[in-house]
């Protein structure tokens, strides 16, 4: 896995699109560098919204994603019609759109929420459960998987195995070994 953070800045002059493509690892220790690049890019972009694309990153710390989500949300209007920006948090230096890796955004619902693993995986469709198990498996193969990912994977794999055993006419593997 690539441990360095690499950021490519792409500015399209005509449509006013500005994209920061982050590859490698985005961690709490190198996050200030990304903020520095965001601030400098904003000066070049002259007010254009900036997209931060994390889809090609090999690892992103969840705390960094949460902070980027917070920055992105400051520029969105609140549901009650007032400005969503909290003036106590200081001026927002840029308009940000965050593009997250699919498995990170999908898994955050499970790993950072209050869902109970056993009942949640039991209630999922076969396709949804298979997608969750695949995303968890890929996430567990990263250098620093999130706390709870292994537990969720165990429950998802166990539920998939149970469903597969119920759906097939063949006896389960443990019965084959016994007799």
Tab-separated table of C-alpha atoms in Angstrom:
chain	number	residue	atom	x	y	z
A	1	UNK	CA	0.000	0.000	0.000
A	2	UNK	CA	1.212	3.479	-0.853
A	3	UNK	CA	1.823	5.319	2.449
A	4	UNK	CA	2.359	8.787	0.955
A	5	UNK	CA	-0.343	11.308	0.220
A	6	UNK	CA	-0.323	12.560	-3.342
A	7	UNK	CA	-2.642	15.338	-4.467
A	8	UNK	CA	-3.227	16.282	-8.081
A	9	UNK	CA	-4.903	19.647	-8.664
A	10	UNK	CA	-6.959	19.903	-11.844
A	11	UNK	CA	-8.437	23.277	-12.776
A	12	UNK	CA	-10.660	23.486	-15.841
A	13	UNK	CA	-10.763	27.156	-16.816
A	14	UNK	CA	-13.903	27.178	-18.993
A	15	UNK	CA	-16.475	25.372	-16.842
A	16	UNK	CA	-14.916	26.459	-13.557
A	17	UNK	CA	-14.404	22.935	-12.212
A	18	UNK	CA	-11.635	22.433	-9.694
A	19	UNK	CA	-10.739	18.937	-8.512
A	20	UNK	CA	-8.211	17.720	-5.989
A	21	UNK	CA	-7.492	14.042	-6.581
A	22	UNK	CA	-6.003	12.485	-3.435
A	23	UNK	CA	-4.171	9.186	-3.836
A	24	UNK	CA	-2.144	7.183	-1.352
A	25	UNK	CA	-2.970	7.523	2.353
A	26	UNK	CA	-4.875	10.422	3.882
A	27	UNK	CA	-4.268	10.386	7.628
A	28	UNK	CA	-4.634	12.720	10.586
A	29	UNK	CA	-0.925	13.500	10.362
A	30	UNK	CA	-0.953	14.611	6.710
A	31	UNK	CA	-4.460	16.138	6.717
A	32	UNK	CA	-3.074	19.663	7.414
A	33	UNK	CA	-1.176	19.395	4.112
A	34	UNK	CA	-4.434	18.721	2.287
A	35	UNK	CA	-5.994	21.783	3.950
A	36	UNK	CA	-3.007	23.882	2.883
A	37	UNK	CA	-3.428	22.691	-0.703
A	38	UNK	CA	-7.179	23.424	-0.509
A	39	UNK	CA	-6.511	27.002	0.608
A	40	UNK	CA	-3.932	27.614	-2.122
A	41	UNK	CA	-6.203	26.058	-4.734
A	42	UNK	CA	-9.060	28.299	-3.657
A	43	UNK	CA	-6.916	31.340	-4.416
A	44	UNK	CA	-6.228	29.989	-7.901
A	45	UNK	CA	-9.833	28.961	-8.487
A	46	UNK	CA	-11.210	32.421	-7.684
A	47	UNK	CA	-14.320	31.232	-5.869
A	48	UNK	CA	-15.140	28.125	-7.903
A	49	UNK	CA	-16.337	25.129	-5.898
A	50	UNK	CA	-13.674	22.520	-5.203
A	51	UNK	CA	-14.215	18.780	-5.459
A	52	UNK	CA	-12.058	16.561	-3.260
A	53	UNK	CA	-11.946	13.118	-4.860
A	54	UNK	CA	-10.904	10.329	-2.471
A	55	UNK	CA	-11.995	7.430	-4.702
A	56	UNK	CA	-8.441	6.482	-5.662
A	57	UNK	CA	-6.979	6.715	-2.140
A	58	UNK	CA	-5.567	3.513	-0.714
A	59	UNK	CA	-6.463	4.523	2.861
A	60	UNK	CA	-8.453	7.354	4.419
A	61	UNK	CA	-8.730	7.844	8.184
A	62	UNK	CA	-12.395	8.031	9.210
A	63	UNK	CA	-11.725	11.123	11.342
A	64	UNK	CA	-10.455	12.976	8.274
A	65	UNK	CA	-13.553	12.026	6.281
A	66	UNK	CA	-15.782	13.262	9.095
A	67	UNK	CA	-13.970	16.608	9.150
A	68	UNK	CA	-14.201	16.950	5.362
A	69	UNK	CA	-17.915	16.122	5.579
A	70	UNK	CA	-18.235	18.886	8.175
A	71	UNK	CA	-16.523	21.412	5.894
A	72	UNK	CA	-18.754	20.324	3.021
A	73	UNK	CA	-21.883	20.701	5.154
A	74	UNK	CA	-21.040	24.242	6.311
A	75	UNK	CA	-21.748	25.541	2.840
A	76	UNK	CA	-25.146	23.862	2.461
A	77	UNK	CA	-28.349	25.598	3.546
A	78	UNK	CA	-30.010	24.210	6.645
A	79	UNK	CA	-33.346	22.389	6.322
A	80	UNK	CA	-35.153	25.218	8.117
A	81	UNK	CA	-34.201	27.662	5.356
A	82	UNK	CA	-31.466	29.457	7.306
A	83	UNK	CA	-27.829	29.422	6.322
A	84	UNK	CA	-26.247	26.137	7.434
A	85	UNK	CA	-22.979	27.878	8.332
A	86	UNK	CA	-22.215	28.338	12.007
A	87	UNK	CA	-20.487	31.708	12.305
A	88	UNK	CA	-18.752	30.611	15.493
A	89	UNK	CA	-16.712	28.108	13.505
A	90	UNK	CA	-15.091	30.903	11.506
A	91	UNK	CA	-15.349	31.859	7.862
A	92	UNK	CA	-15.490	29.021	5.389
A	93	UNK	CA	-12.592	29.483	3.001
A	94	UNK	CA	-13.951	27.270	0.216
A	95	UNK	CA	-16.997	25.532	-1.159
A	96	UNK	CA	-16.287	21.838	-0.998
A	97	UNK	CA	-17.824	18.764	-2.565
A	98	UNK	CA	-16.481	15.487	-1.210
A	99	UNK	CA	-16.346	12.378	-3.397
A	100	UNK	CA	-15.820	9.403	-1.084
A	101	UNK	CA	-14.711	5.873	-1.905
A	102	UNK	CA	-17.883	3.765	-2.282
A	103	UNK	CA	-17.063	1.235	0.418
A	104	UNK	CA	-16.132	3.920	2.938
A	105	UNK	CA	-19.381	5.803	2.543
A	106	UNK	CA	-21.359	2.553	2.567
A	107	UNK	CA	-19.571	1.068	5.576
A	108	UNK	CA	-19.740	4.196	7.711
A	109	UNK	CA	-23.471	3.603	8.179
A	110	UNK	CA	-22.692	0.245	9.790
A	111	UNK	CA	-19.418	0.897	11.575
A	112	UNK	CA	-20.124	4.372	12.947
A	113	UNK	CA	-23.843	3.977	13.598
A	114	UNK	CA	-25.839	2.370	16.366
A	115	UNK	CA	-27.039	-0.636	14.373
A	116	UNK	CA	-26.830	-4.058	15.990
A	117	UNK	CA	-24.898	-6.425	13.666
A	118	UNK	CA	-26.811	-9.704	14.166
A	119	UNK	CA	-30.313	-8.339	13.624
A	120	UNK	CA	-29.212	-5.989	10.834
A	121	UNK	CA	-27.570	-8.694	8.687
A	122	UNK	CA	-30.490	-11.082	9.332
A	123	UNK	CA	-32.916	-8.497	7.921
A	124	UNK	CA	-30.867	-7.711	4.780
A	125	UNK	CA	-31.633	-9.045	1.314
A	126	UNK	CA	-29.276	-11.641	-0.146
A	127	UNK	CA	-27.819	-9.126	-2.619
A	128	UNK	CA	-27.378	-6.424	0.041
A	129	UNK	CA	-25.761	-8.872	2.433
A	130	UNK	CA	-23.353	-10.094	-0.251
A	131	UNK	CA	-22.384	-6.485	-1.091
A	132	UNK	CA	-21.842	-5.682	2.591
A	133	UNK	CA	-19.685	-8.785	3.092
A	134	UNK	CA	-17.592	-7.898	0.018
A	135	UNK	CA	-17.106	-4.295	1.159
A	136	UNK	CA	-16.154	-5.442	4.668
A	137	UNK	CA	-13.714	-7.994	3.264
A	138	UNK	CA	-12.000	-5.326	1.143
A	139	UNK	CA	-11.950	-2.959	4.117
A	140	UNK	CA	-10.406	-5.593	6.398
A	141	UNK	CA	-7.618	-5.971	3.842
A	142	UNK	CA	-6.526	-2.359	4.440
A	143	UNK	CA	-3.696	-1.464	6.788
A	144	UNK	CA	-5.925	-0.044	9.558
A	145	UNK	CA	-9.493	-1.318	9.386
A	146	UNK	CA	-12.061	0.477	11.494
A	147	UNK	CA	-12.998	-0.828	14.913
A	148	UNK	CA	-15.925	-3.230	14.631
A	149	UNK	CA	-15.348	-4.176	10.988
A	150	UNK	CA	-14.256	-7.703	11.884
A	151	UNK	CA	-17.351	-8.243	14.035
A	152	UNK	CA	-19.619	-7.057	11.239
A	153	UNK	CA	-17.798	-9.314	8.770
A	154	UNK	CA	-18.181	-12.333	11.077
A	155	UNK	CA	-21.931	-11.738	11.357
A	156	UNK	CA	-22.341	-11.149	7.606
A	157	UNK	CA	-20.312	-14.232	6.656
A	158	UNK	CA	-22.174	-16.367	9.205
A	159	UNK	CA	-25.544	-15.183	7.881
A	160	UNK	CA	-24.485	-15.866	4.288
A	161	UNK	CA	-23.336	-19.351	5.273
A	162	UNK	CA	-26.611	-20.013	7.125
A	163	UNK	CA	-28.683	-18.882	4.138
A	164	UNK	CA	-26.611	-20.935	1.735
A	165	UNK	CA	-26.972	-24.051	3.906
A	166	UNK	CA	-30.776	-23.587	4.128
A	167	UNK	CA	-31.108	-23.062	0.378
A	168	UNK	CA	-29.143	-26.082	-0.827
A	169	UNK	CA	-30.151	-29.754	-0.926
A	170	UNK	CA	-26.637	-30.864	-0.008
A	171	UNK	CA	-25.868	-31.511	3.663
A	172	UNK	CA	-23.759	-28.892	5.436
A	173	UNK	CA	-19.982	-29.386	5.449
A	174	UNK	CA	-19.861	-30.344	9.155
A	175	UNK	CA	-22.321	-33.216	8.510
A	176	UNK	CA	-20.152	-34.451	5.629
A	177	UNK	CA	-17.105	-34.538	7.880
A	178	UNK	CA	-18.892	-36.577	10.558
A	179	UNK	CA	-20.368	-39.272	8.479
